[in-house]
PDB file of C-alpha atoms and ligand atoms in Angstrom:
ATOM      1  CA  MET T   1    -137.730 -85.588 -19.359  1.00 58.00           C
ATOM      2  CA  ASN T   2    -134.083 -86.509 -18.515  1.00 88.00           C
ATOM      3  CA  GLU T   3    -132.200 -88.674 -21.300  1.00 95.00           C
ATOM      4  CA  VAL T   4    -130.188 -90.811 -19.470  1.00 97.00           C
ATOM      5  CA  LEU T   5    -132.723 -91.713 -17.410  1.00 97.00           C
ATOM      6  CA  ASN T   6    -134.949 -92.214 -20.795  1.00 97.00           C
ATOM      7  CA  LYS T   7    -132.530 -94.648 -21.480  1.00 97.00           C
ATOM      8  CA  LEU T   8    -132.595 -96.992 -18.518  1.00 98.00           C
ATOM      9  CA  HIS T   9    -136.475 -97.797 -18.929  1.00 98.00           C
ATOM     10  CA  GLU T  10    -135.858 -98.323 -22.624  1.00 97.00           C
ATOM     11  CA  LEU T  11    -132.948-101.104 -21.233  1.00 98.00           C
ATOM     12  CA  GLY T  12    -135.572-101.833 -18.505  1.00 98.00           C
ATOM     13  CA  ILE T  13    -132.651-103.618 -16.335  1.00 98.00           C
ATOM     14  CA  VAL T  14    -130.184-101.958 -14.672  1.00 98.00           C
ATOM     15  CA  PRO T  15    -126.937-104.288 -13.234  1.00 98.00           C
ATOM     16  CA  VAL T  16    -125.434-103.914  -9.845  1.00 98.00           C
ATOM     17  CA  VAL T  17    -121.815-104.080  -9.948  1.00 97.00           C
ATOM     18  CA  VAL T  18    -119.772-103.865  -6.368  1.00 96.00           C
ATOM     19  CA  ILE T  19    -116.438-104.281  -8.371  1.00 97.00           C
ATOM     20  CA  ASP T  20    -113.511-104.830  -5.438  1.00 96.00           C
ATOM     21  CA  ASP T  21    -110.418-103.937  -8.105  1.00 96.00           C
ATOM     22  CA  ALA T  22    -111.043-102.026 -10.911  1.00 96.00           C
ATOM     23  CA  LYS T  23    -108.568-103.400 -13.752  1.00 96.00           C
ATOM     24  CA  ASP T  24    -112.478-105.859 -13.701  1.00 97.00           C
ATOM     25  CA  ALA T  25    -114.239-103.148 -14.820  1.00 98.00           C
ATOM     26  CA  ILE T  26    -113.416-102.878 -18.600  1.00 98.00           C
ATOM     27  CA  PRO T  27    -114.011-106.699 -19.664  1.00 98.00           C
ATOM     28  CA  LEU T  28    -117.263-106.949 -17.237  1.00 98.00           C
ATOM     29  CA  ALA T  29    -118.110-103.952 -19.097  1.00 98.00           C
ATOM     30  CA  LYS T  30    -117.174-105.730 -22.114  1.00 98.00           C
ATOM     31  CA  ALA T  31    -119.860-108.679 -21.185  1.00 98.00           C
ATOM     32  CA  LEU T  32    -122.120-106.281 -20.694  1.00 98.00           C
ATOM     33  CA  ILE T  33    -122.080-104.807 -23.928  1.00 98.00           C
ATOM     34  CA  GLU T  34    -121.203-107.743 -25.191  1.00 98.00           C
ATOM     35  CA  GLY T  35    -124.745-109.271 -23.730  1.00 98.00           C
ATOM     36  CA  GLY T  36    -127.167-106.181 -24.949  1.00 98.00           C
ATOM     37  CA  LEU T  37    -126.731-104.638 -22.650  1.00 98.00           C
ATOM     38  CA  PRO T  38    -124.740-100.790 -22.241  1.00 98.00           C
ATOM     39  CA  CYS T  39    -125.252-100.187 -18.709  1.00 98.00           C
ATOM     40  CA  ALA T  40    -124.011-100.711 -15.641  1.00 98.00           C
ATOM     41  CA  GLU T  41    -124.095 -99.518 -11.511  1.00 98.00           C
ATOM     42  CA  VAL T  42    -120.740 -98.972 -10.436  1.00 98.00           C
ATOM     43  CA  THR T  43    -121.481 -99.447  -6.261  1.00 98.00           C
ATOM     44  CA  PHE T  44    -119.288 -97.017  -4.032  1.00 98.00           C
ATOM     45  CA  ARG T  45    -119.226 -99.747  -2.141  1.00 95.00           C
ATOM     46  CA  THR T  46    -115.682-101.021  -2.092  1.00 96.00           C
ATOM     47  CA  ALA T  47    -112.666 -98.062  -2.966  1.00 95.00           C
ATOM     48  CA  ALA T  48    -112.137 -98.857  -6.116  1.00 97.00           C
ATOM     49  CA  ALA T  49    -115.705 -97.480  -7.747  1.00 97.00           C
ATOM     50  CA  ALA T  50    -114.306 -94.156  -9.368  1.00 98.00           C
ATOM     51  CA  ASP T  51    -111.254 -96.167 -11.233  1.00 98.00           C
ATOM     52  CA  ALA T  52    -113.863 -98.700 -12.229  1.00 98.00           C
ATOM     53  CA  ILE T  53    -116.234 -96.213 -12.934  1.00 98.00           C
ATOM     54  CA  LYS T  54    -113.561 -93.874 -14.936  1.00 98.00           C
ATOM     55  CA  ALA T  55    -112.138 -96.679 -16.819  1.00 98.00           C
ATOM     56  CA  ILE T  56    -116.004 -97.978 -18.039  1.00 98.00           C
ATOM     57  CA  ALA T  57    -116.509 -93.891 -19.446  1.00 98.00           C
ATOM     58  CA  ASP T  58    -113.683 -93.631 -20.442  1.00 98.00           C
ATOM     59  CA  ASN T  59    -112.892 -96.226 -23.018  1.00 98.00           C
ATOM     60  CA  PHE T  60    -116.877 -96.887 -23.705  1.00 98.00           C
ATOM     61  CA  PRO T  61    -118.447 -93.897 -23.671  1.00 97.00           C
ATOM     62  CA  ASP T  62    -121.672 -94.950 -25.148  1.00 96.00           C
ATOM     63  CA  MET T  63    -122.440 -96.773 -21.695  1.00 98.00           C
ATOM     64  CA  LEU T  64    -124.767 -95.510 -19.807  1.00 98.00           C
ATOM     65  CA  VAL T  65    -122.666 -95.743 -16.600  1.00 98.00           C
ATOM     66  CA  GLY T  66    -123.644 -94.287 -13.228  1.00 98.00           C
ATOM     67  CA  ALA T  67    -122.590 -95.163  -9.203  1.00 98.00           C
ATOM     68  CA  GLY T  68    -124.928 -96.966  -6.719  1.00 98.00           C
ATOM     69  CA  THR T  69    -125.277 -96.419  -2.805  1.00 98.00           C
ATOM     70  CA  VAL T  70    -124.214 -92.764  -2.891  1.00 98.00           C
ATOM     71  CA  LEU T  71    -124.734 -91.764   0.067  1.00 98.00           C
ATOM     72  CA  THR T  72    -122.888 -88.004   0.601  1.00 98.00           C
ATOM     73  CA  THR T  73    -122.287 -84.390  -1.992  1.00 98.00           C
ATOM     74  CA  GLU T  74    -118.942 -85.515  -2.125  1.00 98.00           C
ATOM     75  CA  GLN T  75    -119.950 -88.802  -3.265  1.00 98.00           C
ATOM     76  CA  VAL T  76    -121.513 -87.074  -5.794  1.00 98.00           C
ATOM     77  CA  ASP T  77    -119.446 -84.997  -6.309  1.00 98.00           C
ATOM     78  CA  LYS T  78    -116.700 -87.878  -6.761  1.00 98.00           C
ATOM     79  CA  ALA T  79    -118.923 -90.020  -8.992  1.00 98.00           C
ATOM     80  CA  VAL T  80    -119.775 -86.805 -11.650  1.00 98.00           C
ATOM     81  CA  ALA T  81    -116.164 -86.624 -11.591  1.00 98.00           C
ATOM     82  CA  ALA T  82    -115.669 -90.385 -12.904  1.00 98.00           C
ATOM     83  CA  GLY T  83    -117.464 -90.041 -15.494  1.00 98.00           C
ATOM     84  CA  ALA T  84    -120.664 -91.219 -13.730  1.00 98.00           C
ATOM     85  CA  LYS T  85    -124.019 -90.540 -15.938  1.00 98.00           C
ATOM     86  CA  PHE T  86    -126.675 -91.045 -13.028  1.00 98.00           C
ATOM     87  CA  ILE T  87    -126.385 -91.124  -9.744  1.00 98.00           C
ATOM     88  CA  VAL T  88    -128.760 -94.317  -7.624  1.00 98.00           C
ATOM     89  CA  SER T  89    -128.376 -93.869  -3.345  1.00 98.00           C
ATOM     90  CA  PRO T  90    -130.124 -96.820  -1.319  1.00 98.00           C
ATOM     91  CA  GLY T  91    -132.036 -94.347   0.558  1.00 98.00           C
ATOM     92  CA  THR T  92    -133.335 -90.975   0.134  1.00 98.00           C
ATOM     93  CA  ASN T  93    -131.303 -88.869   1.653  1.00 98.00           C
ATOM     94  CA  PRO T  94    -132.653 -84.191   1.143  1.00 98.00           C
ATOM     95  CA  LYS T  95    -129.506 -82.791   1.049  1.00 98.00           C
ATOM     96  CA  VAL T  96    -127.595 -85.818  -1.275  1.00 98.00           C
ATOM     97  CA  VAL T  97    -130.894 -85.280  -4.081  1.00 98.00           C
ATOM     98  CA  LYS T  98    -131.634 -81.393  -4.223  1.00 98.00           C
ATOM     99  CA  TYR T  99    -127.675 -81.269  -4.827  1.00 98.00           C
ATOM    100  CA  CYS T 100    -128.176 -83.763  -7.547  1.00 98.00           C
ATOM    101  CA  VAL T 101    -131.319 -81.810  -8.220  1.00 98.00           C
ATOM    102  CA  GLU T 102    -129.698 -79.002  -8.777  1.00 98.00           C
ATOM    103  CA  LYS T 103    -127.092 -79.577 -10.773  1.00 97.00           C
ATOM    104  CA  ASN T 104    -129.187 -81.933 -12.799  1.00 97.00           C
ATOM    105  CA  ILE T 105    -127.268 -84.625 -12.067  1.00 98.00           C
ATOM    106  CA  PRO T 106    -130.666 -87.578 -12.925  1.00 98.00           C
ATOM    107  CA  ILE T 107    -130.615 -88.980  -9.389  1.00 98.00           C
ATOM    108  CA  THR T 108    -132.880 -92.055  -8.170  1.00 98.00           C
ATOM    109  CA  PRO T 109    -133.280 -91.984  -4.584  1.00 98.00           C
ATOM    110  CA  GLY T 110    -134.133 -94.869  -2.922  1.00 98.00           C
ATOM    111  CA  THR T 111    -137.413 -95.175  -1.382  1.00 98.00           C
ATOM    112  CA  CYS T 112    -139.983 -97.695   0.369  1.00 96.00           C
ATOM    113  CA  ASN T 113    -142.809 -96.059   1.784  1.00 97.00           C
ATOM    114  CA  PRO T 114    -144.994 -93.412   1.585  1.00 98.00           C
ATOM    115  CA  SER T 115    -143.180 -90.981   3.334  1.00 98.00           C
ATOM    116  CA  ASP T 116    -139.620 -91.744   1.504  1.00 98.00           C
ATOM    117  CA  VAL T 117    -141.913 -91.140  -1.549  1.00 98.00           C
ATOM    118  CA  GLU T 118    -143.075 -87.959  -0.163  1.00 98.00           C
ATOM    119  CA  GLN T 119    -139.496 -86.534   0.297  1.00 98.00           C
ATOM    120  CA  ALA T 120    -138.275 -87.377  -2.698  1.00 98.00           C
ATOM    121  CA  LEU T 121    -141.727 -85.677  -4.191  1.00 98.00           C
ATOM    122  CA  GLU T 122    -140.367 -82.750  -2.425  1.00 98.00           C
ATOM    123  CA  CYS T 123    -137.440 -83.010  -3.742  1.00 98.00           C
ATOM    124  CA  GLY T 124    -138.332 -82.482  -7.481  1.00 97.00           C
ATOM    125  CA  VAL T 125    -137.647 -86.292  -8.158  1.00 98.00           C
ATOM    126  CA  ASN T 126    -140.557 -88.744  -9.458  1.00 97.00           C
ATOM    127  CA  ILE T 127    -138.708 -91.484 -10.660  1.00 98.00           C
ATOM    128  CA  VAL T 128    -137.618 -93.265  -7.599  1.00 98.00           C
ATOM    129  CA  LYS T 129    -135.517 -96.435  -6.597  1.00 98.00           C
ATOM    130  CA  PHE T 130    -137.321 -99.215  -4.472  1.00 98.00           C
ATOM    131  CA  PHE T 131    -134.932-100.657  -2.151  1.00 98.00           C
ATOM    132  CA  PRO T 132    -134.702-103.470  -0.607  1.00 98.00           C
ATOM    133  CA  ALA T 133    -137.989-104.441  -3.056  1.00 98.00           C
ATOM    134  CA  GLU T 134    -137.884-108.124  -2.092  1.00 98.00           C
ATOM    135  CA  PRO T 135    -137.700-108.471   1.798  1.00 98.00           C
ATOM    136  CA  ALA T 136    -140.289-104.909   1.778  1.00 97.00           C
ATOM    137  CA  GLY T 137    -142.977-106.442   0.408  1.00 97.00           C
ATOM    138  CA  GLY T 138    -141.983-107.402  -3.724  1.00 98.00           C
ATOM    139  CA  LEU T 139    -144.305-106.092  -6.124  1.00 98.00           C
ATOM    140  CA  LYS T 140    -147.903-106.474  -4.101  1.00 98.00           C
ATOM    141  CA  TYR T 141    -146.399-103.857  -1.798  1.00 98.00           C
ATOM    142  CA  ILE T 142    -145.020-101.706  -4.620  1.00 98.00           C
ATOM    143  CA  LYS T 143    -148.845-101.908  -6.510  1.00 98.00           C
ATOM    144  CA  ALA T 144    -150.295-100.208  -3.134  1.00 97.00           C
ATOM    145  CA  ILE T 145    -147.535 -97.269  -2.174  1.00 96.00           C
ATOM    146  CA  ALA T 146    -148.035 -97.158  -6.273  1.00 97.00           C
ATOM    147  CA  ALA T 147    -151.518 -95.809  -6.564  1.00 96.00           C
ATOM    148  CA  PRO T 148    -151.937 -92.567  -4.745  1.00 97.00           C
ATOM    149  CA  TYR T 149    -148.886 -91.598  -6.779  1.00 98.00           C
ATOM    150  CA  VAL T 150    -149.839 -91.309 -10.113  1.00 95.00           C
ATOM    151  CA  ASP T 151    -147.112 -89.598 -11.415  1.00 96.00           C
ATOM    152  CA  VAL T 152    -144.180 -92.148  -9.897  1.00 98.00           C
ATOM    153  CA  LYS T 153    -142.538 -94.802 -10.838  1.00 98.00           C
ATOM    154  CA  PHE T 154    -140.174 -96.926  -9.555  1.00 98.00           C
ATOM    155  CA  MET T 155    -136.640 -98.928  -9.939  1.00 98.00           C
ATOM    156  CA  PRO T 156    -137.348-101.766  -7.865  1.00 98.00           C
ATOM    157  CA  THR T 157    -133.976-103.492  -6.455  1.00 98.00           C
ATOM    158  CA  GLY T 158    -132.883-105.447  -3.684  1.00 98.00           C
ATOM    159  CA  GLY T 159    -133.474-109.820  -4.531  1.00 98.00           C
ATOM    160  CA  ILE T 160    -134.728-109.585  -8.191  1.00 98.00           C
ATOM    161  CA  ASN T 161    -133.151-112.057 -10.513  1.00 98.00           C
ATOM    162  CA  ALA T 162    -134.199-113.883 -14.084  1.00 97.00           C
ATOM    163  CA  ASN T 163    -137.262-115.755 -12.452  1.00 97.00           C
ATOM    164  CA  ASN T 164    -139.429-112.971 -11.239  1.00 98.00           C
ATOM    165  CA  VAL T 165    -138.401-109.454 -13.051  1.00 98.00           C
ATOM    166  CA  ARG T 166    -140.311-110.769 -15.123  1.00 98.00           C
ATOM    167  CA  ASP T 167    -143.808-109.949 -13.017  1.00 98.00           C
ATOM    168  CA  TYR T 168    -142.071-106.174 -12.178  1.00 98.00           C
ATOM    169  CA  LEU T 169    -141.439-105.149 -15.473  1.00 98.00           C
ATOM    170  CA  ALA T 170    -144.627-106.407 -16.912  1.00 98.00           C
ATOM    171  CA  TYR T 171    -145.965-103.163 -14.061  1.00 98.00           C
ATOM    172  CA  ASN T 172    -146.780-100.356 -15.646  1.00 97.00           C
ATOM    173  CA  LYS T 173    -145.531 -97.442 -12.879  1.00 98.00           C
ATOM    174  CA  ILE T 174    -142.014 -99.734 -13.139  1.00 98.00           C
ATOM    175  CA  TRP T 175    -139.666 -97.519 -14.601  1.00 98.00           C
ATOM    176  CA  ALA T 176    -136.538 -99.951 -14.797  1.00 98.00           C
ATOM    177  CA  CYS T 177    -135.568-102.854 -12.420  1.00 98.00           C
ATOM    178  CA  GLY T 178    -132.091-103.379 -10.980  1.00 98.00           C
ATOM    179  CA  GLY T 179    -129.678-106.545  -9.431  1.00 98.00           C
ATOM    180  CA  SER T 180    -126.918-107.977  -9.476  1.00 98.00           C
ATOM    181  CA  TRP T 181    -128.411-111.664 -10.868  1.00 98.00           C
ATOM    182  CA  MET T 182    -126.233-111.536 -13.894  1.00 98.00           C
ATOM    183  CA  VAL T 183    -123.081-109.926 -12.712  1.00 98.00           C
ATOM    184  CA  LYS T 184    -122.302-111.819  -9.453  1.00 97.00           C
ATOM    185  CA  GLY T 185    -119.367-110.895  -7.231  1.00 95.00           C
ATOM    186  CA  ASP T 186    -118.034-114.673  -7.211  1.00 96.00           C
ATOM    187  CA  LEU T 187    -118.505-114.411 -11.362  1.00 97.00           C
ATOM    188  CA  ILE T 188    -115.993-110.997 -11.776  1.00 97.00           C
ATOM    189  CA  LYS T 189    -113.234-111.803  -9.075  1.00 94.00           C
ATOM    190  CA  ALA T 190    -113.390-115.582 -11.184  1.00 96.00           C
ATOM    191  CA  GLY T 191    -112.155-113.772 -14.022  1.00 97.00           C
ATOM    192  CA  ASP T 192    -115.756-116.133 -15.920  1.00 98.00           C
ATOM    193  CA  PHE T 193    -116.797-112.422 -18.099  1.00 98.00           C
ATOM    194  CA  GLU T 194    -118.761-115.015 -20.141  1.00 98.00           C
ATOM    195  CA  LYS T 195    -121.078-116.045 -17.723  1.00 98.00           C
ATOM    196  CA  ILE T 196    -121.665-112.523 -17.090  1.00 98.00           C
ATOM    197  CA  LYS T 197    -121.843-111.939 -20.780  1.00 98.00           C
ATOM    198  CA  GLU T 198    -124.296-114.977 -20.724  1.00 98.00           C
ATOM    199  CA  LEU T 199    -126.297-113.985 -18.207  1.00 98.00           C
ATOM    200  CA  THR T 200    -127.018-110.412 -19.175  1.00 98.00           C
ATOM    201  CA  ALA T 201    -128.158-111.526 -22.853  1.00 98.00           C
ATOM    202  CA  GLU T 202    -130.742-114.043 -20.682  1.00 98.00           C
ATOM    203  CA  ALA T 203    -132.244-110.901 -18.296  1.00 98.00           C
ATOM    204  CA  VAL T 204    -132.065-108.918 -22.094  1.00 98.00           C
ATOM    205  CA  GLN T 205    -134.184-111.681 -23.767  1.00 98.00           C
ATOM    206  CA  ILE T 206    -136.853-111.187 -20.907  1.00 98.00           C
ATOM    207  CA  VAL T 207    -136.870-107.232 -21.505  1.00 98.00           C
ATOM    208  CA  LYS T 208    -138.732-108.294 -24.852  1.00 97.00           C
ATOM    209  CA  GLU T 209    -140.365-110.694 -24.038  1.00 97.00           C
ATOM    210  CA  VAL T 210    -142.467-108.805 -21.427  1.00 97.00           C
ATOM    211  CA  ARG T 211    -141.851-105.026 -23.215  1.00 92.00           C
ATOM    212  CA  GLY T 212    -142.208-106.284 -26.918  1.00 84.00           C
TER     213      GLY T 212
HETATM  214  C1  3PG J   1    -128.042-102.620  -4.632  1.00 76.55           C
HETATM  215  O1  3PG J   1    -127.421-102.611  -4.754  1.00 76.55           O
HETATM  216  O2  3PG J   1    -129.480-102.184  -4.575  1.00 76.55           O
HETATM  217  C2  3PG J   1    -129.465-104.020  -3.570  1.00 76.55           C
HETATM  218  O3  3PG J   1    -128.509-104.699  -2.637  1.00 76.55           O
HETATM  219  C3  3PG J   1    -128.930-105.455  -4.921  1.00 76.55           C
HETATM  220  O4  3PG J   1    -129.377-106.487  -5.082  1.00 76.55           O
HETATM  221  P1  3PG J   1    -129.579-107.419  -5.058  1.00 76.55           P
HETATM  222  O5  3PG J   1    -127.527-108.087  -5.326  1.00 76.55           O
HETATM  223  O6  3PG J   1    -130.086-108.642  -4.638  1.00 76.55           O
HETATM  224  O7  3PG J   1    -130.105-107.739  -6.860  1.00 76.55           O
END
């Protein structure tokens, strides 16, 4: 198993971040580290994503920084050049997944039905994102999908928060949970990194309680 993916499992929660201004990347990373979660999926939804990843990777080399919302192989290259250690995509695009697999870049592609899961398996990936987790049916639906795919682990993202993350984490097929609840855009914009640290520490505590 890949070391980076193992680390994601160990941490249990992957903060999903949208950064509009790369100058916020360093205080954000610091808040996550101080809160006990040295990890961030920086989404390629803003023009600042690559610069933000680079700032985090350069300043906090031990932090597990990855790129999210990666839709093309060009974005994979850009993310990895900036220092991304893993790639997350909302769907399972075989071209992007195979590209990462061939280059040994950890990728968790998004799935939300059995065909997506099989497509990911066909590309050689058995740890998949499950997106959008809550709107698609939540834990009950994941349990139903997981039954036939005995070796597949899921990383649900979308609608997960401090109130429902416990249930997800308690299921042994959940590799880790992704979510933005501790790194909401309004907190980043307001520069409220103390609150981010506090919500992060709370999330870490939940992982400890559930997984021991
Ligand atoms: C994602 O970017 O994968 C999700 O949109 C994050 O979902 P959340 O904001 O509901 O946590």
